[in-house]
Amino acid sequence: MPTTSQIITIGTVAVVLGIAGYAVYFDYVRRNDPQFRKKLRKEKKRIDRSNSSIKAATASAKGLPTDAELDAALQLVRSEDLPSTAEEKEQYFMQNLAIGEQLSTQGLALPAALAFFRAMRVYPEPMQLVLILEKTLPEDMFRIVMDLMSRDIKHKGDVYYDFFPPKAMNVKVKLAPVGSKGGDHIPLQRTILVATKDFRAGETIFTEKPIVACLDADLIGSSEYCAYCLRVITSKGSCIKPPLDPFQSNYCSTGCQRSAEEQYQDLLFGAVPPATPANPFPNRTKAIVEERRAAQESFVNLIKHGGKTSPLLILRFIGQLVADEHRRLLSSELKNDLPDVDPESKLTYSAHDHVERLRSIETQAGIQEDEEISQCRNLLKLAVDGLEAFLDDTKYMLLKGKLAYNCYGVTYGLGRTDKPYSEGAFERTRASHGPIHQIGSAFFRVASYINHSCLPSARAEFEGTSEIHIVAINDIKAGDEITVSYVDTKRRSKDKNATDARKHRRQELARGWGFACDCVKCAEETAILQLDGEEDSSMPVQETKLDPAFERYLAKNT
């Protein structure tokens, strides 16, 4: 009977080397696969059903590890450095696989399970390895491996906010109470971003480059702005305009052009299907190239004529997932300059791990969304066959809801005054001067955690590119919440009086972000204008979602 290592070597060493199975592009698909998570939950529940004292006694009798031993073993493994290159990972994987087999024959359950667990940490497709181990390992040992994996996944979720945002940004995500609901007075909480040091008015709290950004639909293809960093192109003769670009993009530098091509442009909007580790020589017949071009032109028309850029932002985000996973499999350094967990954590999180924790607006798909989904999926399929399976209707609407809640409007100075307005094409962003004055939209990992206030402690500034600068408006002490204004809070020409201004401002917040503002300014206006709160009852409030990891994080730290 073949050993575990023989089965894996024969069937899947190519995957370990990153030369087969480009479907492993996504950390999300691998580590958040429903069947995989279901198996982990099932195994964990089966273990936890036993009474702790009975389980401890049974473990002692059978020589199986206790909870304390498992946690101690995991802590030891987490302190170990992982190999970085593909060759080192292959060697590490095969070495631990062999050690696991040797220890297994000696009946050393926990040491053997730890060796298999170490091998899993560098394996591109854990679910595939789980299925193999289930068939080759003794039942008790397999249960230990699954228990280790379950505990490790939970641990990564629980400690995420211990290491993100990175300490160098001088901010921290916390949970704050916002009242209660129901007859049982269930406490309600929300995420807030607080300063970890003092800042004076006018000081920059942090800067951050976007996950993705794009120009407004009417500016796409314009020679006025860089399609990647959104910089103003001062000299039209110096801009770079790649041939055969369906968007007719312009770039301010070769660096921006290269970054766009590496992250999403070549994959989705290049003239020919890209070469991948799984398919280094893709079919590039005239028919396929023409089909790809037709799909790209159809998508460009969807964006420019529809006026909404969220489908483009979603595709660029997925393109980044693909590019990041490709580089990770090849053990290349990720050079996207985005904030990540502190290195001291020795943990890795994918781009999707960061984004899935952000709030989103609950949105419903309509005819327009159905067309967007169809065209996005078609482009993904023509990029890499099977890639479209990642973007089902639910995933698309979830990503669109996250963009709707978290995107900032990129505005230089007081903004532009020539943006065409169409109610059907209007997309709200966090723009203190109003989205009518922005030149584009940008989506951030850290700045997305900043809540709104009509009397904010900070403001979002853009100094010539899509990189955001969060600047203190007044003095901020360590521990104070950082807030910005999502909307224009000034009294506008259409407002008849202060009550009217308040009403319009709060309606815009309710329509765009799904909450009735309870900031200090709104509370003071309620008292001064002698309002009774009835105006909130007619607001079109939408439902927002939060990540359940926050609850576990709170429980661990209180």
Coordinates of C-alpha atoms in Angstrom, one line a residue:
M1 CA 0.0 0.0 0.0
P2 CA 1.5 3.4 -1.0
T3 CA 2.4 5.8 1.8
T4 CA 0.9 9.3 2.2
S5 CA 4.0 10.9 0.8
Q6 CA 4.0 8.6 -2.3
I7 CA 0.3 9.4 -3.0
I8 CA 1.0 13.1 -2.7
T9 CA 4.2 13.1 -4.6
I10 CA 2.7 11.2 -7.5
G11 CA -0.5 13.3 -7.7
T12 CA 0.3 16.8 -6.6
V13 CA 4.0 17.8 -6.4
A14 CA 3.3 20.0 -9.5
V15 CA 0.8 22.0 -7.4
V16 CA 3.4 22.4 -4.6
L17 CA 5.8 23.9 -7.2
G18 CA 3.1 26.2 -8.4
I19 CA 3.1 24.9 -12.0
A20 CA -0.3 23.4 -12.1
G21 CA -3.8 24.2 -10.9
Y22 CA -4.1 27.9 -11.4
A23 CA -7.5 27.5 -9.8
V24 CA -5.5 27.9 -6.6
Y25 CA -5.1 31.5 -7.4
F26 CA -7.3 32.5 -4.5
D27 CA -6.5 32.2 -0.8
Y28 CA -10.2 32.8 -0.4
V29 CA -11.2 29.8 -2.4
R30 CA -8.8 27.5 -0.7
R31 CA -9.2 28.6 2.9
N32 CA -12.8 29.6 2.8
D33 CA -14.1 26.8 0.7
P34 CA -17.6 25.9 2.1
Q35 CA -16.9 22.1 2.2
F36 CA -13.5 22.7 3.8
R37 CA -15.0 24.9 6.5
K38 CA -17.9 22.6 7.0
K39 CA -15.5 19.7 7.6
L40 CA -13.5 21.7 10.1
R41 CA -16.6 22.8 12.0
K42 CA -18.0 19.2 12.0
E43 CA -14.7 17.8 13.4
K44 CA -14.5 20.6 16.0
K45 CA -18.1 20.1 17.1
R46 CA -17.5 16.4 17.4
I47 CA -14.6 17.0 19.6
D48 CA -16.3 19.7 21.7
R49 CA -19.4 17.6 22.4
S50 CA -17.7 15.6 25.0
N51 CA -17.6 16.8 28.5
S52 CA -14.2 18.3 29.2
S53 CA -13.4 16.1 32.2
I54 CA -14.5 12.9 30.3
K55 CA -12.5 14.0 27.3
A56 CA -9.4 14.6 29.3
A57 CA -9.7 11.2 30.9
T58 CA -10.2 9.5 27.6
A59 CA -7.3 11.4 26.1
S60 CA -5.1 10.3 28.9
A61 CA -6.1 6.7 28.5
K62 CA -5.5 6.7 24.7
G63 CA -2.5 8.8 24.7
L64 CA -4.3 11.6 22.8
P65 CA -3.4 15.3 23.5
T66 CA -5.5 17.5 25.7
D67 CA -6.7 21.0 24.8
A68 CA -3.8 22.5 26.7
E69 CA -1.3 20.4 24.9
L70 CA -2.8 21.2 21.5
D71 CA -2.7 24.9 22.2
A72 CA 0.9 24.8 23.4
A73 CA 1.9 22.8 20.4
L74 CA 0.2 25.3 18.0
Q75 CA 1.9 28.2 19.8
L76 CA 5.3 26.5 19.2
V77 CA 4.6 26.0 15.5
R78 CA 3.4 29.6 15.0
S79 CA 6.7 30.8 16.4
E80 CA 8.6 29.0 13.7
D81 CA 9.7 30.8 10.5
L82 CA 8.2 29.5 7.2
P83 CA 10.4 28.9 4.1
S84 CA 10.1 31.7 1.5
T85 CA 11.1 30.3 -1.9
A86 CA 9.2 27.6 -3.9
E87 CA 12.2 25.2 -3.6
E88 CA 12.4 25.7 0.2
K89 CA 8.7 25.2 0.5
E90 CA 8.8 21.9 -1.4
Q91 CA 11.7 20.7 0.7
Y92 CA 10.0 21.7 3.9
F93 CA 6.7 20.1 2.8
M94 CA 8.3 16.7 1.8
Q95 CA 10.5 16.7 4.9
N96 CA 7.6 17.1 7.3
L97 CA 5.5 14.6 5.4
A98 CA 8.2 12.0 5.9
I99 CA 8.6 12.9 9.6
G100 CA 4.9 12.6 10.1
E101 CA 4.9 9.1 8.6
Q102 CA 7.8 7.9 10.7
L103 CA 6.2 9.3 13.9
S104 CA 2.9 7.8 13.0
T105 CA 4.3 4.3 12.7
Q106 CA 5.7 4.8 16.2
G107 CA 2.3 5.7 17.6
L108 CA 3.4 9.3 18.5
A109 CA 0.1 10.9 17.7
L110 CA 0.6 14.6 18.5
P111 CA 4.2 14.9 17.1
A112 CA 3.1 13.1 13.9
A113 CA 0.0 15.3 13.6
L114 CA 2.1 18.4 14.1
A115 CA 4.5 17.3 11.3
F116 CA 1.5 16.9 8.9
F117 CA 0.1 20.3 10.1
R118 CA 3.5 21.9 9.3
A119 CA 3.3 20.4 5.8
M120 CA -0.2 21.8 5.4
R121 CA 1.0 25.3 6.2
V122 CA 2.9 25.5 2.9
Y123 CA 0.7 23.4 0.8
P124 CA -1.2 25.3 -2.0
E125 CA -4.4 23.3 -1.7
P126 CA -5.1 22.3 1.9
M127 CA -8.5 20.8 1.0
Q128 CA -6.8 18.3 -1.4
L129 CA -4.3 17.4 1.3
V130 CA -7.1 16.9 3.9
L131 CA -8.8 14.4 1.6
I132 CA -5.6 12.5 1.1
L133 CA -4.8 12.4 4.9
E134 CA -8.3 11.3 5.7
K135 CA -7.8 8.2 3.6
T136 CA -4.3 7.4 4.8
L137 CA -4.0 8.4 8.5
P138 CA -5.5 6.6 11.5
E139 CA -8.8 8.1 12.5
D140 CA -7.6 9.5 15.8
M141 CA -4.5 11.1 14.2
F142 CA -6.6 12.6 11.4
R143 CA -8.9 14.1 14.1
I144 CA -5.9 15.7 15.8
V145 CA -4.8 17.2 12.5
M146 CA -8.3 18.6 11.8
D147 CA -8.4 20.0 15.4
L148 CA -5.1 21.7 14.9
M149 CA -6.3 23.3 11.6
S150 CA -9.6 24.4 13.1
R151 CA -7.8 26.0 16.1
D152 CA -5.3 27.7 13.8
I153 CA -8.0 29.2 11.5
K154 CA -9.9 30.5 14.6
H155 CA -6.7 31.9 16.0
K156 CA -5.9 33.9 12.9
G157 CA -9.3 35.4 12.9
D158 CA -9.2 36.2 16.6
V159 CA -5.8 37.9 16.6
Y160 CA -6.2 39.8 13.3
Y161 CA -6.8 43.2 15.1
D162 CA -3.8 42.6 17.4
F163 CA -1.5 43.1 14.3
F164 CA -3.6 45.2 11.9
P165 CA -3.5 48.0 11.2
P166 CA 0.3 48.0 11.5
K167 CA 1.7 49.9 14.5
A168 CA 3.5 52.4 12.2
M169 CA 0.2 53.8 11.2
N170 CA -0.5 55.0 14.8
V171 CA -4.1 53.8 14.7
K172 CA -6.0 50.8 16.1
V173 CA -9.4 49.2 15.4
K174 CA -11.6 48.9 18.4
L175 CA -15.2 48.1 19.3
A176 CA -17.4 50.7 20.9
P177 CA -20.9 50.4 22.4
V178 CA -23.7 52.2 20.7
G179 CA -26.7 51.2 22.8
S180 CA -28.8 48.1 22.9
K181 CA -31.8 46.5 21.2
G182 CA -34.7 44.3 22.1
G183 CA -36.4 43.6 25.4
D184 CA -33.3 41.8 26.6
H185 CA -31.2 44.9 26.0
I186 CA -28.7 43.1 23.7
P187 CA -25.7 45.4 23.5
L188 CA -24.9 46.9 20.1
Q189 CA -21.4 47.7 19.1
R190 CA -19.6 49.2 16.1
T191 CA -16.0 49.3 14.9
I192 CA -14.1 52.5 15.4
L193 CA -10.6 53.7 14.5
V194 CA -8.7 55.3 17.3
A195 CA -5.4 57.1 17.5
T196 CA -2.6 55.4 19.4
K197 CA -0.6 58.6 19.9
D198 CA -1.4 62.4 20.3
F199 CA -1.8 64.5 17.1
R200 CA -2.0 68.3 16.8
A201 CA -4.4 70.0 14.5
G202 CA -3.0 70.0 11.0
E203 CA -0.8 66.9 11.5
T204 CA -1.1 64.0 9.2
I205 CA -2.3 60.9 11.1
F206 CA -1.5 58.4 8.4
T207 CA -1.3 58.0 4.6
E208 CA -2.4 55.0 2.7
K209 CA -2.4 53.8 -0.9
P210 CA -5.6 52.3 -2.2
I211 CA -6.4 48.7 -2.8
V212 CA -7.9 49.7 -6.1
A213 CA -8.8 53.1 -7.6
C214 CA -10.3 54.3 -10.9
L215 CA -11.3 57.5 -12.6
D216 CA -14.9 58.5 -12.9
A217 CA -16.6 57.1 -16.0
D218 CA -16.5 60.4 -18.0
L219 CA -12.8 60.7 -17.4
I220 CA -11.8 57.2 -18.4
G221 CA -9.6 57.5 -21.5
S222 CA -8.9 61.1 -20.8
S223 CA -5.4 62.4 -21.2
E224 CA -5.9 64.6 -18.1
Y225 CA -5.3 62.0 -15.5
C226 CA -3.2 58.8 -15.0
A227 CA -5.5 55.8 -15.2
Y228 CA -3.6 54.1 -12.3
C229 CA -2.6 56.7 -9.6
L230 CA -5.1 59.3 -10.8
R231 CA -2.4 62.0 -10.9
V232 CA -3.0 65.1 -13.1
I233 CA -1.0 64.7 -16.3
T234 CA 0.5 68.2 -16.8
S235 CA 2.2 67.6 -20.1
K236 CA 0.1 65.8 -22.6
G237 CA 3.2 64.9 -24.6
S238 CA 4.8 63.0 -21.7
C239 CA 1.9 60.7 -21.0
I240 CA 2.1 57.0 -21.9
K241 CA -0.8 55.6 -24.0
P242 CA -0.4 51.9 -24.6
P243 CA -1.8 50.6 -27.9
L244 CA -4.8 48.3 -28.1
D245 CA -6.0 49.4 -24.7
P246 CA -9.8 49.1 -24.8
F247 CA -10.1 52.0 -22.2
Q248 CA -7.6 54.1 -24.1
S249 CA -5.8 54.5 -20.8
N250 CA -3.1 57.1 -20.2
Y251 CA -0.3 56.8 -17.6
C252 CA 1.9 59.4 -16.0
S253 CA 4.9 57.0 -15.8
T254 CA 6.2 53.6 -16.8
G255 CA 5.9 52.7 -13.2
C256 CA 2.2 53.2 -13.1
Q257 CA 1.8 51.4 -16.4
R258 CA 3.7 48.4 -15.2
S259 CA 1.8 48.3 -11.9
A260 CA -1.5 48.4 -13.7
E261 CA -0.4 45.7 -16.2
E262 CA 0.9 43.4 -13.4
Q263 CA -2.2 43.8 -11.1
Y264 CA -5.1 43.6 -13.5
Q265 CA -4.7 45.1 -17.0
D266 CA -2.9 42.3 -18.8
L267 CA -5.1 39.6 -17.2
L268 CA -8.4 41.2 -18.0
F269 CA -7.9 43.9 -20.7
G270 CA -4.8 42.8 -22.6
A271 CA -5.1 42.1 -26.3
V272 CA -4.4 38.3 -25.9
P273 CA -5.1 35.7 -23.1
P274 CA -2.3 35.8 -20.6
A275 CA 0.1 32.9 -20.0
T276 CA -0.3 31.3 -16.5
P277 CA 1.5 28.7 -14.6
A278 CA -1.2 26.2 -15.4
N279 CA -1.3 27.2 -19.1
P280 CA 1.9 28.7 -20.2
F281 CA 0.9 28.5 -23.9
P282 CA -2.8 29.7 -24.0
N283 CA -4.8 29.4 -27.1
R284 CA -4.4 32.7 -29.0
T285 CA -6.2 31.9 -32.2
K286 CA -7.8 34.8 -34.1
A287 CA -11.3 33.8 -33.1
I288 CA -10.4 33.8 -29.4
V289 CA -8.6 37.1 -29.6
E290 CA -11.6 38.6 -31.4
E291 CA -14.0 37.2 -28.8
R292 CA -11.8 38.7 -26.0
R293 CA -11.7 42.0 -27.7
A294 CA -15.5 42.1 -28.3
A295 CA -16.1 41.3 -24.6
Q296 CA -13.7 44.1 -23.5
E297 CA -15.4 46.6 -25.8
S298 CA -18.8 45.6 -24.5
F299 CA -17.6 46.1 -20.9
V300 CA -16.1 49.5 -21.7
N301 CA -19.4 50.6 -23.1
L302 CA -21.2 49.4 -20.0
I303 CA -18.9 51.6 -17.9
K304 CA -18.8 54.7 -20.0
H305 CA -22.5 54.8 -21.0
G306 CA -23.8 53.5 -17.7
G307 CA -21.6 55.9 -15.8
K308 CA -21.0 53.5 -12.9
T309 CA -17.4 52.4 -12.1
S310 CA -18.1 49.8 -9.4
P311 CA -18.0 46.9 -11.9
L312 CA -14.5 48.0 -13.0
L313 CA -13.3 48.4 -9.4
I314 CA -14.6 44.8 -8.7
L315 CA -12.7 43.4 -11.7
R316 CA -9.6 45.2 -10.7
F317 CA -9.8 43.9 -7.2
I318 CA -10.2 40.3 -8.5
G319 CA -7.3 40.9 -10.8
Q320 CA -5.2 41.9 -7.8
L321 CA -6.2 38.7 -6.0
V322 CA -5.0 36.7 -8.9
A323 CA -1.7 38.6 -9.2
D324 CA -1.0 38.4 -5.5
E325 CA -1.7 34.7 -5.4
H326 CA 0.5 34.1 -8.5
R327 CA 3.4 36.0 -6.9
R328 CA 2.8 34.1 -3.6
L329 CA 2.9 30.7 -5.3
L330 CA 6.2 31.7 -7.1
S331 CA 7.5 33.1 -3.7
S332 CA 7.9 36.5 -5.3
E333 CA 7.9 39.6 -3.1
L334 CA 4.6 41.4 -3.0
K335 CA 5.3 45.1 -3.9
N336 CA 1.9 46.7 -3.6
D337 CA 2.8 49.1 -0.8
L338 CA -0.5 48.3 1.0
P339 CA -0.8 48.2 4.8
D340 CA -0.4 44.7 6.1
V341 CA -0.1 42.9 9.5
D342 CA 3.0 43.6 11.5
P343 CA 5.8 41.1 10.6
E344 CA 6.1 40.1 14.3
S345 CA 2.8 38.2 13.9
K346 CA 4.4 35.7 11.5
L347 CA 0.9 35.4 10.0
T348 CA -0.1 35.9 6.4
Y349 CA -3.5 37.3 5.3
S350 CA -4.7 37.5 1.7
A351 CA -6.2 40.6 0.2
H352 CA -9.6 39.0 0.6
D353 CA -8.9 38.4 4.3
H354 CA -8.5 42.2 4.7
V355 CA -11.6 43.2 2.7
E356 CA -14.0 40.6 4.1
R357 CA -13.9 42.3 7.5
L358 CA -15.1 45.7 6.2
R359 CA -18.7 46.9 6.5
S360 CA -21.0 46.5 3.4
I361 CA -24.4 47.8 2.4
E362 CA -27.1 45.2 1.8
T363 CA -28.0 45.7 -1.8
Q364 CA -30.5 44.0 -4.1
A365 CA -29.7 42.9 -7.7
G366 CA -31.7 44.4 -10.5
I367 CA -31.6 44.3 -14.3
Q368 CA -28.5 46.6 -14.3
E369 CA -26.7 44.4 -11.8
D370 CA -27.5 41.3 -13.8
E371 CA -25.9 42.8 -16.9
E372 CA -22.8 43.8 -14.9
I373 CA -22.4 40.3 -13.4
S374 CA -22.8 38.7 -16.8
Q375 CA -20.2 40.9 -18.4
C376 CA -17.8 40.6 -15.5
R377 CA -18.0 36.8 -15.5
N378 CA -17.5 36.6 -19.2
L379 CA -14.3 38.7 -19.0
L380 CA -13.0 36.5 -16.2
K381 CA -13.7 33.3 -18.2
L382 CA -11.9 34.7 -21.2
A383 CA -8.9 35.6 -18.9
V384 CA -8.6 32.2 -17.3
D385 CA -11.1 29.4 -17.9
G386 CA -12.9 28.7 -14.6
L387 CA -12.1 32.0 -13.0
E388 CA -15.7 33.1 -13.5
A389 CA -16.8 30.6 -10.9
F390 CA -15.3 32.9 -8.2
L391 CA -17.8 35.7 -9.0
D392 CA -21.3 34.4 -8.4
D393 CA -24.2 36.7 -7.9
T394 CA -23.9 36.7 -4.1
K395 CA -20.2 37.5 -4.2
Y396 CA -20.6 40.3 -6.8
M397 CA -23.3 42.0 -4.7
L398 CA -21.3 41.6 -1.5
L399 CA -18.2 43.3 -3.2
K400 CA -20.4 46.0 -4.6
G401 CA -21.9 46.6 -1.2
K402 CA -18.4 46.9 0.3
L403 CA -17.4 49.4 -2.3
A404 CA -20.6 51.4 -1.9
Y405 CA -20.0 51.7 1.9
N406 CA -16.2 52.3 1.9
C407 CA -15.0 54.1 -1.2
Y408 CA -13.7 57.6 -0.9
G409 CA -14.2 60.2 -3.6
V410 CA -10.8 61.4 -4.8
T411 CA -10.9 65.2 -4.9
Y412 CA -8.1 67.7 -5.5
G413 CA -8.6 71.0 -3.7
L414 CA -12.3 72.0 -3.9
G415 CA -12.8 69.6 -6.8
R416 CA -13.9 69.9 -10.3
T417 CA -17.1 71.6 -11.5
D418 CA -17.6 69.9 -14.9
K419 CA -18.8 66.5 -13.9
P420 CA -22.0 65.5 -15.7
Y421 CA -24.8 64.5 -13.4
S422 CA -27.2 61.6 -14.0
E423 CA -29.5 60.3 -11.2
G424 CA -29.4 56.8 -12.7
A425 CA -25.6 56.8 -12.8
F426 CA -25.0 58.4 -9.5
E427 CA -22.7 56.5 -7.1
R428 CA -22.1 57.8 -3.6
T429 CA -18.6 58.0 -2.1
R430 CA -17.2 59.4 1.1
A431 CA -16.6 62.9 -0.3
S432 CA -16.8 65.9 2.1
H433 CA -17.2 68.2 -0.9
G434 CA -19.7 65.9 -2.5
P435 CA -19.1 63.2 -5.2
I436 CA -20.1 65.7 -7.9
H437 CA -16.6 67.3 -7.4
Q438 CA -14.5 64.1 -7.4
I439 CA -12.4 62.8 -10.3
G440 CA -12.4 59.2 -9.2
S441 CA -13.0 56.6 -6.5
A442 CA -10.6 54.7 -4.2
F443 CA -10.9 51.8 -1.8
F444 CA -8.7 51.4 1.3
R445 CA -7.9 48.8 3.9
V446 CA -7.5 51.1 6.9
A447 CA -9.3 54.3 6.0
S448 CA -12.4 52.2 5.5
Y449 CA -12.7 51.8 9.2
I450 CA -13.1 55.5 9.8
N451 CA -16.7 56.4 10.9
H452 CA -18.6 59.5 9.9
S453 CA -19.3 62.5 12.0
C454 CA -20.9 65.8 11.0
L455 CA -18.3 67.4 13.3
P456 CA -15.3 65.3 12.3
S457 CA -11.9 65.1 14.1
A458 CA -10.1 64.6 10.8
R459 CA -10.4 65.1 7.1
A460 CA -9.4 63.0 4.0
E461 CA -7.1 64.8 1.6
F462 CA -5.6 63.8 -1.7
E463 CA -2.4 65.6 -2.6
G464 CA -2.2 64.9 -6.4
T465 CA -2.7 61.1 -6.4
S466 CA -5.1 58.5 -5.1
E467 CA -3.0 58.1 -1.9
I468 CA -5.2 59.2 1.0
H469 CA -3.9 61.5 3.7
I470 CA -5.9 61.5 7.0
V471 CA -5.2 64.9 8.6
A472 CA -6.3 66.0 12.1
I473 CA -8.8 68.9 12.1
N474 CA -8.3 69.5 15.9
D475 CA -6.1 68.1 18.5
I476 CA -6.5 64.3 19.0
K477 CA -5.4 62.4 22.0
A478 CA -4.3 58.8 22.1
G479 CA -7.4 56.7 22.4
D480 CA -9.7 59.3 20.7
E481 CA -11.8 58.1 17.8
I482 CA -10.8 59.4 14.4
T483 CA -13.8 60.5 12.3
V484 CA -14.3 62.1 8.9
S485 CA -17.3 63.5 7.1
Y486 CA -18.8 61.2 4.5
V487 CA -20.9 64.1 3.0
D488 CA -20.8 67.8 2.6
T489 CA -22.0 69.1 6.0
K490 CA -22.1 72.8 5.0
R491 CA -25.4 74.5 4.4
R492 CA -26.2 74.5 0.7
S493 CA -28.0 76.9 -1.5
K494 CA -31.1 74.7 -1.7
D495 CA -31.4 74.6 2.1
K496 CA -34.0 77.1 3.4
N497 CA -32.8 77.0 7.0
A498 CA -30.7 75.1 9.5
T499 CA -33.5 72.5 9.9
D500 CA -33.6 72.0 6.2
A501 CA -29.8 71.6 6.0
R502 CA -29.8 69.0 8.8
K503 CA -32.6 67.1 7.1
H504 CA -30.9 66.9 3.7
R505 CA -27.5 66.0 5.3
R506 CA -29.0 63.2 7.3
Q507 CA -31.1 61.9 4.4
E508 CA -28.0 61.6 2.3
L509 CA -26.2 59.6 5.0
A510 CA -29.2 57.3 5.5
R511 CA -29.6 56.7 1.7
G512 CA -25.9 56.1 1.2
W513 CA -24.7 54.4 4.3
G514 CA -27.8 53.1 6.1
F515 CA -27.6 54.9 9.4
A516 CA -29.3 57.8 11.2
C517 CA -26.4 59.9 12.4
D518 CA -26.0 60.2 16.2
C519 CA -22.9 62.4 16.2
V520 CA -22.4 65.3 18.6
K521 CA -23.5 67.9 16.1
C522 CA -26.7 66.1 15.3
A523 CA -27.5 65.7 19.0
E524 CA -26.8 69.4 19.7
E525 CA -29.1 70.4 16.7
T526 CA -31.8 68.2 18.1
A527 CA -31.8 70.2 21.4
I528 CA -31.3 73.6 19.8
L529 CA -33.9 73.2 17.0
Q530 CA -36.2 71.4 19.5
L531 CA -36.6 68.4 17.2
D532 CA -38.3 65.2 18.4
G533 CA -36.6 62.7 16.2
E534 CA -39.6 62.1 14.0
E535 CA -37.6 63.0 10.9
D536 CA -35.6 59.9 11.3
S537 CA -38.7 57.6 10.9
S538 CA -39.0 58.4 7.2
M539 CA -35.4 57.9 6.3
P540 CA -34.6 55.2 3.8
V541 CA -32.2 53.3 6.1
Q542 CA -30.3 50.3 4.6
E543 CA -28.9 47.4 6.4
T544 CA -25.2 47.1 7.0
K545 CA -23.2 44.0 7.8
L546 CA -20.2 43.5 10.1
D547 CA -17.7 40.7 10.3
P548 CA -18.4 38.2 13.1
A549 CA -14.7 38.1 13.9
F550 CA -15.2 41.4 15.8
E551 CA -17.4 39.6 18.4
R552 CA -14.7 36.9 19.0
Y553 CA -12.0 39.6 19.2
L554 CA -14.1 41.5 21.8
A555 CA -14.8 38.4 23.9
K556 CA -11.0 37.7 23.9
N557 CA -10.1 41.2 25.1
T558 CA -12.7 41.9 27.7

